[in-house]
PDB file of C-alpha atoms in Angstrom:
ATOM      1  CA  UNK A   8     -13.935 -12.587 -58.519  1.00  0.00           C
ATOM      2  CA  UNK A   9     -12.488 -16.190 -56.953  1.00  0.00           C
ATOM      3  CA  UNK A  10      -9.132 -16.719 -58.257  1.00  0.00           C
ATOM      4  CA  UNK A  11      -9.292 -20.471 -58.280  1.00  0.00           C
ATOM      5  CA  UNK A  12     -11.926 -22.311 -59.858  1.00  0.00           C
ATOM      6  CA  UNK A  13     -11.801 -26.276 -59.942  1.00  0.00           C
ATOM      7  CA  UNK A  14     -13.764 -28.159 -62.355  1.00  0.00           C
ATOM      8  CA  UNK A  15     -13.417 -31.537 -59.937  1.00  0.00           C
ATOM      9  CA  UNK A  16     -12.877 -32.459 -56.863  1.00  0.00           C
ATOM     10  CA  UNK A  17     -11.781 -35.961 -56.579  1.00  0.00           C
ATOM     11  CA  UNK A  18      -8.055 -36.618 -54.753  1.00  0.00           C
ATOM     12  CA  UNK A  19      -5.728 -34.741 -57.158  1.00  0.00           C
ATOM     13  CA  UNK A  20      -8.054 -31.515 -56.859  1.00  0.00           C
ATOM     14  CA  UNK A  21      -8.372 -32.230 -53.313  1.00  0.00           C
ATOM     15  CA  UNK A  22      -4.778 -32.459 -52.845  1.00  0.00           C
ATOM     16  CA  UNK A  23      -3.794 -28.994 -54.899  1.00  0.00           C
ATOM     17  CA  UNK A  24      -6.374 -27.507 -52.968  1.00  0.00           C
ATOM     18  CA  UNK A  25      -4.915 -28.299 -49.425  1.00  0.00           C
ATOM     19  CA  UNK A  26      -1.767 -27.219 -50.581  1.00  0.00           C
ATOM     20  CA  UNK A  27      -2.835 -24.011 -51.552  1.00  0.00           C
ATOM     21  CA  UNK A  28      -4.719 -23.566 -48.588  1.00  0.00           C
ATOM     22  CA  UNK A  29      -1.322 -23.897 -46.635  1.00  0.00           C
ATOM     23  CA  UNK A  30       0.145 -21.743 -48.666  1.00  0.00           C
ATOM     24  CA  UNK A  31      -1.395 -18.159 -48.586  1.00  0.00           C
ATOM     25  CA  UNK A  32      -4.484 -18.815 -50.219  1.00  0.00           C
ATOM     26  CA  UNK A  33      -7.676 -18.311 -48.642  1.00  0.00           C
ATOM     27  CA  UNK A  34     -10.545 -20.395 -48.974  1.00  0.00           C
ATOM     28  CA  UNK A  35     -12.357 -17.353 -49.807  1.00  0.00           C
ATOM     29  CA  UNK A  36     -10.790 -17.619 -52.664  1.00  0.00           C
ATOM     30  CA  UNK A  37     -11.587 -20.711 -54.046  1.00  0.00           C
ATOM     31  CA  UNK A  38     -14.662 -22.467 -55.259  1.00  0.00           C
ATOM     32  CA  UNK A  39     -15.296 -26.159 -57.218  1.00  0.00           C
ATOM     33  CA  UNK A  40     -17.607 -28.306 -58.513  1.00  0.00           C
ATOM     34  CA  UNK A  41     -17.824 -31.979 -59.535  1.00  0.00           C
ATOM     35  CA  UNK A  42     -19.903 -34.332 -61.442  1.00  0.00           C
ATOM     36  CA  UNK A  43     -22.697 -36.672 -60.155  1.00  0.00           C
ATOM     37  CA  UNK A  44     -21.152 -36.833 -56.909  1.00  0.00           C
ATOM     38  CA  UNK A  45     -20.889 -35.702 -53.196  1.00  0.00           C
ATOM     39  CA  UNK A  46     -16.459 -35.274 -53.861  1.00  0.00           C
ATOM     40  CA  UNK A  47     -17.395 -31.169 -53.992  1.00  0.00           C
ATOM     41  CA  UNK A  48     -19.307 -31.141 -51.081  1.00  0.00           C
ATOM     42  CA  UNK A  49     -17.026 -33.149 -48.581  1.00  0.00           C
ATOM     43  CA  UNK A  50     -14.106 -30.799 -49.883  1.00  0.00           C
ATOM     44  CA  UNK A  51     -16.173 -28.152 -49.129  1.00  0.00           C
ATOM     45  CA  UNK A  52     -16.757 -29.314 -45.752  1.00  0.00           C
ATOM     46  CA  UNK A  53     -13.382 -30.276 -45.695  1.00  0.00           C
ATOM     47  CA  UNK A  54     -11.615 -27.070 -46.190  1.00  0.00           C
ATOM     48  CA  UNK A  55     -14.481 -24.368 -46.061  1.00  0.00           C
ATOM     49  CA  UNK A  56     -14.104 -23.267 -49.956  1.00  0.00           C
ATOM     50  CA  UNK A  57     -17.382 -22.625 -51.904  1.00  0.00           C
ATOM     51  CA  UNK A  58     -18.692 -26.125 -53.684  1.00  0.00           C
ATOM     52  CA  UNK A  59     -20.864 -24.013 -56.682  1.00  0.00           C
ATOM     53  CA  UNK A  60     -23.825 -26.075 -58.382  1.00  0.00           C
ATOM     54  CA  UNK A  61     -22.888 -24.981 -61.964  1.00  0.00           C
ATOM     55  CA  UNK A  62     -19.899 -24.364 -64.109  1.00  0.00           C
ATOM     56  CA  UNK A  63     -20.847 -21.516 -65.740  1.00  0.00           C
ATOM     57  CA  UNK A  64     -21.386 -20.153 -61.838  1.00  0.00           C
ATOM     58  CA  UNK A  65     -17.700 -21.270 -61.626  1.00  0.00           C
ATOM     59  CA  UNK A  66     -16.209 -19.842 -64.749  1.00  0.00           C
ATOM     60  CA  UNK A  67     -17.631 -16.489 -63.912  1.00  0.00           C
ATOM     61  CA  UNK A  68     -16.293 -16.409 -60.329  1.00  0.00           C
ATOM     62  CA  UNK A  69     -12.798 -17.876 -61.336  1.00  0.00           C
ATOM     63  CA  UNK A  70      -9.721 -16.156 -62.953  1.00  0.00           C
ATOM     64  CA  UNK A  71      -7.548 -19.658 -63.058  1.00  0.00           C
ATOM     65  CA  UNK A  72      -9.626 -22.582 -63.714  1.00  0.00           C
ATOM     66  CA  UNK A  73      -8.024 -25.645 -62.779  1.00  0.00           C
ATOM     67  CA  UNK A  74      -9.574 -28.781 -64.762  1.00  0.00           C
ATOM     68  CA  UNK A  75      -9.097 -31.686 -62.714  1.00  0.00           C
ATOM     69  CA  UNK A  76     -12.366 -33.898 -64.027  1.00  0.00           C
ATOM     70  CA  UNK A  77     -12.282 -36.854 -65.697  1.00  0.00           C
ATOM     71  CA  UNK A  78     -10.897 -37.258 -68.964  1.00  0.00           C
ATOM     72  CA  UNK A  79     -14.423 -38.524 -70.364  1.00  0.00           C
ATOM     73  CA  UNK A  80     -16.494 -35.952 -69.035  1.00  0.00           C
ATOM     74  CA  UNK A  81     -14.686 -33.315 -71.102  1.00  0.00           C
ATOM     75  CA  UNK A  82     -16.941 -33.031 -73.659  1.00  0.00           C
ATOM     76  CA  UNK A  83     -19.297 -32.326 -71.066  1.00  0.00           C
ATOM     77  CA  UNK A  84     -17.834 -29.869 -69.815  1.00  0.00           C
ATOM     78  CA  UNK A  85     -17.156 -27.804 -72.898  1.00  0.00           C
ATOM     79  CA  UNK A  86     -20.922 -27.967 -73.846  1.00  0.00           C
ATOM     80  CA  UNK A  87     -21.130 -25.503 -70.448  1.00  0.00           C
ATOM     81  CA  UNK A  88     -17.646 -23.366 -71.009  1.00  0.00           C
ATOM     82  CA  UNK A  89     -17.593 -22.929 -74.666  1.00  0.00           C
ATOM     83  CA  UNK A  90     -17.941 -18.973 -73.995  1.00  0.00           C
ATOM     84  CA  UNK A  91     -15.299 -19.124 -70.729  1.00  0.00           C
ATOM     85  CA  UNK A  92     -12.751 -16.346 -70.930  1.00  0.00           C
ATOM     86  CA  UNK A  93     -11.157 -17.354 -68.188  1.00  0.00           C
ATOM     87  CA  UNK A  94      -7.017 -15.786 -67.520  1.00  0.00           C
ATOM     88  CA  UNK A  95      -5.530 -19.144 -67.355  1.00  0.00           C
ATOM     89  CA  UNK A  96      -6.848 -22.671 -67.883  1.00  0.00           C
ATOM     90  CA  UNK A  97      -4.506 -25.753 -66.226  1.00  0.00           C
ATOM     91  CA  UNK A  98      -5.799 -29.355 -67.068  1.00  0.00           C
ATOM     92  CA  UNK A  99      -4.392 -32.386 -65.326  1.00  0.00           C
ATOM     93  CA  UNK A 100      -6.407 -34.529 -67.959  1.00  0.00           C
ATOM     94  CA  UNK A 101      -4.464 -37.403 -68.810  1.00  0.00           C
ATOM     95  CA  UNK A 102      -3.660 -37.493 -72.243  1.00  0.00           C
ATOM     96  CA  UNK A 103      -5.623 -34.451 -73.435  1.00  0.00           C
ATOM     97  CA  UNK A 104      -3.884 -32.530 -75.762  1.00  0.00           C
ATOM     98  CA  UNK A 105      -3.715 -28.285 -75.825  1.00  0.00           C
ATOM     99  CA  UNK A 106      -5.322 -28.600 -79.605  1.00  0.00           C
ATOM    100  CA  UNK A 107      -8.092 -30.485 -77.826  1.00  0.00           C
ATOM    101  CA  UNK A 108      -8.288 -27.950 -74.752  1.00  0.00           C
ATOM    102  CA  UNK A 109      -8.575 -25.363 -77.121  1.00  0.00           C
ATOM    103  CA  UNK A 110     -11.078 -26.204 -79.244  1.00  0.00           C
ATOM    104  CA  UNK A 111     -12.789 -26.845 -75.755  1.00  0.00           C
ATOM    105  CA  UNK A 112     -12.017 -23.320 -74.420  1.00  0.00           C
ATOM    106  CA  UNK A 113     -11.666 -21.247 -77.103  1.00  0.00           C
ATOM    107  CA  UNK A 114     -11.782 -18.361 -75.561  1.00  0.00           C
ATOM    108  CA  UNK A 115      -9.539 -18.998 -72.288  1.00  0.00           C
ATOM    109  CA  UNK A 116      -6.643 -16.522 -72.783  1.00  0.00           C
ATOM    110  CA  UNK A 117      -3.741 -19.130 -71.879  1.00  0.00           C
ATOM    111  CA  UNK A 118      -3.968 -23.172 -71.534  1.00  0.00           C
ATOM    112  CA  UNK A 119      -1.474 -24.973 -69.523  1.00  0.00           C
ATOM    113  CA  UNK A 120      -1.344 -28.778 -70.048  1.00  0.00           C
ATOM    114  CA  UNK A 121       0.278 -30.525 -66.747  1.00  0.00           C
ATOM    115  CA  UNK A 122       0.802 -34.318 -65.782  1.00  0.00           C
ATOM    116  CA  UNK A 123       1.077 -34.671 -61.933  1.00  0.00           C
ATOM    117  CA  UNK A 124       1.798 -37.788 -60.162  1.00  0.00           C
ATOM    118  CA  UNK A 125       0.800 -39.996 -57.513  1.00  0.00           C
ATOM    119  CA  UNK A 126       2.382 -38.442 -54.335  1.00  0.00           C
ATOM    120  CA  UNK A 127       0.541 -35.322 -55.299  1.00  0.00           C
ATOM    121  CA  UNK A 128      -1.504 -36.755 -52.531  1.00  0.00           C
ATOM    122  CA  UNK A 129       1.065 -36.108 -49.991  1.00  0.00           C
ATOM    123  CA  UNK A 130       2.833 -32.688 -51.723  1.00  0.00           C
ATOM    124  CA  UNK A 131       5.625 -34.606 -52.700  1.00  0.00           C
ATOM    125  CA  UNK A 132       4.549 -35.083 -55.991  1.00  0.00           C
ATOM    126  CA  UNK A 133       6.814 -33.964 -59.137  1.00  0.00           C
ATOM    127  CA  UNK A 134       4.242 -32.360 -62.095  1.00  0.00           C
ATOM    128  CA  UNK A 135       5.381 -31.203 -65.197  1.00  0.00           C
ATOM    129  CA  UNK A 136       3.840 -28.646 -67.193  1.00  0.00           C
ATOM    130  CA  UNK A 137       3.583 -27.471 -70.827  1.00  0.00           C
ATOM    131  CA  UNK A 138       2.395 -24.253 -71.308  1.00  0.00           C
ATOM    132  CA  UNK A 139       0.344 -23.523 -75.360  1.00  0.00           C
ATOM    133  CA  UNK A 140       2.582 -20.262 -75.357  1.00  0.00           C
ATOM    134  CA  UNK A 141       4.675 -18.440 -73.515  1.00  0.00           C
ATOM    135  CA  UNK A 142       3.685 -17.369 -70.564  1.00  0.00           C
ATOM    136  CA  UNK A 143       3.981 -13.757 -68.658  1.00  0.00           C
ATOM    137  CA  UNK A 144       5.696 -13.829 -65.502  1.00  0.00           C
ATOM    138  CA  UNK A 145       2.514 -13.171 -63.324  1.00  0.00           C
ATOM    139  CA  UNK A 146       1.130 -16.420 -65.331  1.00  0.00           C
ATOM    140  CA  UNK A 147       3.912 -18.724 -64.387  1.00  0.00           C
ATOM    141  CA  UNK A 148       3.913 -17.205 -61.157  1.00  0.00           C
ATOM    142  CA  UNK A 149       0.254 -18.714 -60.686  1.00  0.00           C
ATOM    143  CA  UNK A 150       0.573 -21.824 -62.265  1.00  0.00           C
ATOM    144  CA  UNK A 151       4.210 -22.832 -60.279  1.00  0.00           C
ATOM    145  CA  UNK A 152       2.140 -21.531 -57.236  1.00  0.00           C
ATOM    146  CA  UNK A 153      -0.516 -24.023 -58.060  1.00  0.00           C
ATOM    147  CA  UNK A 154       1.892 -27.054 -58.888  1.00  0.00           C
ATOM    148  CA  UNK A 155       4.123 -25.880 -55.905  1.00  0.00           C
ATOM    149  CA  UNK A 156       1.723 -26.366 -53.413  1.00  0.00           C
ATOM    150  CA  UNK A 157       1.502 -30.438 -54.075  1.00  0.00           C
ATOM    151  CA  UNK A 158       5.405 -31.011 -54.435  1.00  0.00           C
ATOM    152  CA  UNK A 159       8.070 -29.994 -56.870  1.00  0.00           C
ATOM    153  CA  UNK A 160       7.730 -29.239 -60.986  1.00  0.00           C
ATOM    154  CA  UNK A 161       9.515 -29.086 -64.388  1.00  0.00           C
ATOM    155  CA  UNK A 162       8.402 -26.916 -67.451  1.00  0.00           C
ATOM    156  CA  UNK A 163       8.736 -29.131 -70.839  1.00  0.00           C
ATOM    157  CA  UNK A 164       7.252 -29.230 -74.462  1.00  0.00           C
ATOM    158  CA  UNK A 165       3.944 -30.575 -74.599  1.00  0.00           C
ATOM    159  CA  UNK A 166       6.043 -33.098 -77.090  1.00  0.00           C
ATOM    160  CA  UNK A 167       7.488 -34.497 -74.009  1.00  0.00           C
ATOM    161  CA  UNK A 168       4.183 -35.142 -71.901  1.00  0.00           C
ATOM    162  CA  UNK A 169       3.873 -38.448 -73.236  1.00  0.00           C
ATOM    163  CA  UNK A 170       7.256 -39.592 -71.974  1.00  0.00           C
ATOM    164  CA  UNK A 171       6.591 -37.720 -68.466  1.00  0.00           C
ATOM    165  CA  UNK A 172       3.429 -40.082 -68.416  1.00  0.00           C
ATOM    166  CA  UNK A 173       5.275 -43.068 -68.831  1.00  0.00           C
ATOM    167  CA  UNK A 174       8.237 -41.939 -66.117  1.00  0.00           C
ATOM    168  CA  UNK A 175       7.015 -39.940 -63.534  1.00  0.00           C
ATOM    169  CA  UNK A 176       3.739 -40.295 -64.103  1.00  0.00           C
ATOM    170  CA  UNK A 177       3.582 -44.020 -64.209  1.00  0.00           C
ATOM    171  CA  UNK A 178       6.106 -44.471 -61.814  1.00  0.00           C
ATOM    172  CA  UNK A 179       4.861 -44.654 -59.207  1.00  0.00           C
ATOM    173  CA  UNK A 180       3.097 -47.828 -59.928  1.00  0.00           C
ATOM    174  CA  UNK A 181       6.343 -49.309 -61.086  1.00  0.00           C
ATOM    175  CA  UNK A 182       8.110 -48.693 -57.780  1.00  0.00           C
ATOM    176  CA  UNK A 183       4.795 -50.019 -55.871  1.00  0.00           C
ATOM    177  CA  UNK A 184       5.634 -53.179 -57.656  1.00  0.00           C
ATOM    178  CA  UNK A 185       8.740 -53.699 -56.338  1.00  0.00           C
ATOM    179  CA  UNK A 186       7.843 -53.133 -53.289  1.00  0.00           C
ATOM    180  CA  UNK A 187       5.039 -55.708 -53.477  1.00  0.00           C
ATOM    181  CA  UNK A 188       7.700 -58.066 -55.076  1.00  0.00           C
ATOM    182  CA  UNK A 189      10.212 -57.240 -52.175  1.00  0.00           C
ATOM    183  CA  UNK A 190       7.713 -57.935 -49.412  1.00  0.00           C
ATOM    184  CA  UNK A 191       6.359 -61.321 -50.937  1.00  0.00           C
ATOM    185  CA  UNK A 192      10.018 -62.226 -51.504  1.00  0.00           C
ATOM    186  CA  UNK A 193      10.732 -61.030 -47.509  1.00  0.00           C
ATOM    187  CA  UNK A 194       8.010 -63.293 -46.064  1.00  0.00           C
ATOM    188  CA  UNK A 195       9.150 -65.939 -48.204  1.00  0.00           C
ATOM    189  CA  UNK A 196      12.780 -65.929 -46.801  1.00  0.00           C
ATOM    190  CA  UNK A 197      11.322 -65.776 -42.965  1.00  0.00           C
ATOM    191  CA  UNK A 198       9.973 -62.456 -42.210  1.00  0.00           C
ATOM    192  CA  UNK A 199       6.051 -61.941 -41.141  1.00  0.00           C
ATOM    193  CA  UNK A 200       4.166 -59.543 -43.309  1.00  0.00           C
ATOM    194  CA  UNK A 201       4.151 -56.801 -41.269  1.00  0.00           C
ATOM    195  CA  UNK A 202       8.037 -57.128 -40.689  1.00  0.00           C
ATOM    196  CA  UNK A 203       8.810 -58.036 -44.334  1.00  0.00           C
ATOM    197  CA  UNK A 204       6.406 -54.374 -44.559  1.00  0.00           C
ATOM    198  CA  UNK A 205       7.998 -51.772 -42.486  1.00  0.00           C
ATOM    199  CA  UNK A 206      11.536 -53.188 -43.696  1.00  0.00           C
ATOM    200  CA  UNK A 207      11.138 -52.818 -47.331  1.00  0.00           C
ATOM    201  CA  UNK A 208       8.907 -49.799 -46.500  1.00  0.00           C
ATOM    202  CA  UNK A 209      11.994 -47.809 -44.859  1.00  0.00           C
ATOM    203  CA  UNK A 210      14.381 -49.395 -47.299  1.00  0.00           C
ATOM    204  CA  UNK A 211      12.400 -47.462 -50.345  1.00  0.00           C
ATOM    205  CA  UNK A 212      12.142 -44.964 -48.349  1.00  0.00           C
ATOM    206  CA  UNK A 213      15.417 -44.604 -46.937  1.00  0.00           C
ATOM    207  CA  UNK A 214      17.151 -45.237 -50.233  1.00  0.00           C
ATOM    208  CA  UNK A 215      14.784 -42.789 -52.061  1.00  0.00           C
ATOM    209  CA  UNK A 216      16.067 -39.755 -49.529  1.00  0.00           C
ATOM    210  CA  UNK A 217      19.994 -40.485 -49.719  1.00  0.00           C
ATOM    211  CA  UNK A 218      19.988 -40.770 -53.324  1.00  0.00           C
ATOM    212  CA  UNK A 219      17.686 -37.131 -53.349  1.00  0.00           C
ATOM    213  CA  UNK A 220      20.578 -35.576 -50.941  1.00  0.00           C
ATOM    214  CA  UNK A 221      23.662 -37.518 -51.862  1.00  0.00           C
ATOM    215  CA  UNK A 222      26.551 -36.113 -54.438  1.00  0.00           C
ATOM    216  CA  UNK A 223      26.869 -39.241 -55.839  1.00  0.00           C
ATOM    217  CA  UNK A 224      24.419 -40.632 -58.847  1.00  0.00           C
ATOM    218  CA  UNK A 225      22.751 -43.700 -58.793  1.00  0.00           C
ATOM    219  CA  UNK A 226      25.280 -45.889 -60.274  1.00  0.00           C
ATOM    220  CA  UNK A 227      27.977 -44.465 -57.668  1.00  0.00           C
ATOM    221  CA  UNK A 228      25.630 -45.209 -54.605  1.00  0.00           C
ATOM    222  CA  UNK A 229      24.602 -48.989 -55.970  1.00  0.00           C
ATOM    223  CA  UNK A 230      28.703 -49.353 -56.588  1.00  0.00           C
ATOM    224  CA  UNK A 231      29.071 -47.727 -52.752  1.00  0.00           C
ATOM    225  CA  UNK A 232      26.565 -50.493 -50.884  1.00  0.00           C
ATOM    226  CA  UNK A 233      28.088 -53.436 -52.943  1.00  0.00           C
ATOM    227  CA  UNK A 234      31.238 -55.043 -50.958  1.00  0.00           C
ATOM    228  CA  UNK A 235      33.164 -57.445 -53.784  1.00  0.00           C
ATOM    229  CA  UNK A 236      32.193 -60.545 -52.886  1.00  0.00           C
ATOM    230  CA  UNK A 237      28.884 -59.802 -50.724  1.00  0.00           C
ATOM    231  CA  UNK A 238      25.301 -60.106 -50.348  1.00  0.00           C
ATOM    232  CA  UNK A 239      24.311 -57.262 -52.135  1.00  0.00           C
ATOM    233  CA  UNK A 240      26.376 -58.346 -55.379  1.00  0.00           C
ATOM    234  CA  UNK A 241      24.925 -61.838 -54.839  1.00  0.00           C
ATOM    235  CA  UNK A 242      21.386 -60.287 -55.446  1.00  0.00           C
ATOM    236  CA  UNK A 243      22.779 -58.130 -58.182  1.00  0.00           C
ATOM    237  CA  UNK A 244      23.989 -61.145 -60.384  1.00  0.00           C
ATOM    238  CA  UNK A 245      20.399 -62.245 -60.271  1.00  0.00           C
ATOM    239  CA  UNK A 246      18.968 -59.009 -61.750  1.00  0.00           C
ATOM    240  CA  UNK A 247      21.570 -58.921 -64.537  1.00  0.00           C
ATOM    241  CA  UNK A 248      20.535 -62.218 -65.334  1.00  0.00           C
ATOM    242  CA  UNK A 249      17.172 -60.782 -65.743  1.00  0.00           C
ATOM    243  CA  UNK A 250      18.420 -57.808 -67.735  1.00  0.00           C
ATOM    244  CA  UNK A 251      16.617 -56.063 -65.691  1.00  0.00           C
ATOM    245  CA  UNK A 252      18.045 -52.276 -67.153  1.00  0.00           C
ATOM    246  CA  UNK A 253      16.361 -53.427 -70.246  1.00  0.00           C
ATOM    247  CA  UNK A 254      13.292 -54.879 -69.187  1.00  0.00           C
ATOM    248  CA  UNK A 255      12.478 -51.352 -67.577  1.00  0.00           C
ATOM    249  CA  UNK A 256      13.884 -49.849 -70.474  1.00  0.00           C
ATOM    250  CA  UNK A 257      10.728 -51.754 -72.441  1.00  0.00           C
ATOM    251  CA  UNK A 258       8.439 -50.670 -69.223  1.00  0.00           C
ATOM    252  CA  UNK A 259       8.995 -47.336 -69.982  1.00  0.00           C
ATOM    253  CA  UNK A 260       8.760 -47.368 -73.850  1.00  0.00           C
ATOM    254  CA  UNK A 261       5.079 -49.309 -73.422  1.00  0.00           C
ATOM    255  CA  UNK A 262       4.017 -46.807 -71.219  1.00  0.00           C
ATOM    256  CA  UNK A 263       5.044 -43.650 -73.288  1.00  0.00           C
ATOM    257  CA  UNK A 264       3.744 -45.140 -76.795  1.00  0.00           C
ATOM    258  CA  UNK A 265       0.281 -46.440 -74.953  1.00  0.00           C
ATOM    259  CA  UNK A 266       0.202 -42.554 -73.572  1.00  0.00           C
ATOM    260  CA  UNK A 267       0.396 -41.578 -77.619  1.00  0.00           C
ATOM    261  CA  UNK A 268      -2.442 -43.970 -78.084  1.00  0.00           C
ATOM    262  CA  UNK A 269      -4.572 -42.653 -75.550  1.00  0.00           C
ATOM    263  CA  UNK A 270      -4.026 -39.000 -76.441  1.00  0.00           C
ATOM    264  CA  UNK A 271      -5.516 -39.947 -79.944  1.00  0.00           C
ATOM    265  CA  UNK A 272      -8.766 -40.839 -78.827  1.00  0.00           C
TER     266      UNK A 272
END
C-alpha cells in the first residue's frame, strides 16, 4: 500500500510533495490525482510519483490521504470516497469544517483540518493544524512530517482556524501590499522600478530574518532603528496619523469573520 495519497495536485500539493520527496520519502510511495486537468500528470513527470486515473484507485493504495482539491469539488469527491477507510485524512480546504469532512469520509479513522500559507511554495510556509481528536503519536508523527516538509507548524483548536485564516493565512497578501505600496512610493521619490524593487525586496526580507533571530520583539527593534529626531520617526508620525495599528487591527477582524462566512456555506 502507498502511504501518501493526494486528492490534487495544483501548487500547494505540489509543494508538500517536493518536500517530502527531500525528506525520506520515496516517490514510490506516493501517488495523486486531480480534476479535469493535466496538474497530476506534470507532477508526475515532475517528481516520478504515480498520477492514478481514479480516486477510489487512490484511496485503496493510500494510508494518509492528503486532500488538497478545491473547496467546490468536494462534494465530488465524496460521491467517490464515501466507503474510504483510509488511517488519516489531512484537508487543506479552505474553510471546510471537520463536521463537513466527516460526513464526507465517514469512515476515515482520523481527520486533520490544516490551513497552510502562501510560502508553502518555497517550504517556508507556517501551517496550522487541528486535529477531530487526539491523535496517537505515530499519527502526529505523519501529519508534522507532512506539514514539516513545506516549512514550520502549530497545533490549535479547530475554533481557532478561522483566525489563522485571517493572520497567517491571509498574510501574506497583506505584506505583498506593502510591498507594492513601498515600491510605488520608492519610484515616486526617485528610484527606477527595478531599484525601488530589489531595495524594498531586501528590506522585507532583511527585516523579516532579524526580527525571526533577534531577542528583542517587534516593538524593541522598531524603538532600536528610530534615532529621536530622524528619518525613520519622520515616517513613523505619518503612520500614526493613519492609525495604522488599528486599521490592521480591522484587516484582520474582516478577514477572520469573512473566513466564518465562508465556512458556512
Amino acid at each position: 500500500m502507498k502511504k501518501f495519497g493526494f486528492i490534487g495536485a495544483g501548487k500547494m500539493a505540489s509543494a508538500i510533495v517536493k518536500g517530502l520527496l527531500s525528506q525520506t520519502v520515496s516517490s514510490d510511495d506516493i501517488v495523486c490525482t486531480c480534476g479535469n486537468d493535466d496538474t497530476g500528470k506534470i507532477l508526475a513527470q515532475q517528481t516520478s510519483i504515480e498520477c492514478l486515473d481514479s480516486i477510489k484507485e487512490l484511496l485503496e493504495k493510500s494510508s494518509v490521504v492528503v486532500l488538497a482539491c478545491k473547496p467546490q469539488q468536494l462534494a465530488e469527491v465524496a460521491q467517490q470516497a464515501s466507503s474510504a477507510s483510509n488511517d488519516v485524512l489531512v484537508s487543506i480546504l479552505a474553510g471546510t469544517s471537520i463536521a463537513r469532512l466527516r460526513e464526507c469520509f465517514p469512515n476515515v479513522k482520523k481527520i486533520v483540518r490544516v490551513m497552510p500559507n502562501m510560502p508553502a511554495q518555497i517550504s517556508q510556509g507556517i501551517s496550522c493544524y487541528a486535529p477531530e481528536s487526539t491523535l496517537s503519536g505515530n499519527e502526529k508523527t505523519v501529519v508534522e512530517s507532512i506539514l514539516g516538509a513545506i516549512g514550520e507548524f502549530m497545533e490549535v483548536q479547530e475554533a481557532r482556524l478561522d483566525a489563522v485564516t485571517a493572520l497567517s493565512g491571509s498574510g501574506p497578501g497583506y505584506i505583498f501590499e506593502i510591498a507594492a505600496a513601498m515600491i510605488e512610493a520608492g519610484k515616486q521619490i526617485g528610484f527606477t522600478d527595478e531599484e525601488s524593487k530589489k531595495l524594498v525586496e531586501k528590506t522585507l526580507l532583511g527585516s523579516a530574518m532579524l526580527l525571526a533571530q533577534s531577542p528583542l520583539s517587534a516593538d524593541e527593534l522598531c524603538t532600536a532603528v528610530s534615532s529621536p529626531g530622524g528619518t525613520t520617526l519622520a515616517g513613523l508620525a505619518e503612520l500614526k496619523k493613519v492609525n495604522f495599528r488599528e486599521t490592521m487591527k480591522n484587516v484582520l477582524v474582516a478577514a477572520k469573520n469573512r473566513s466564518k462566512e465562508l465556512s458556512k456555506l
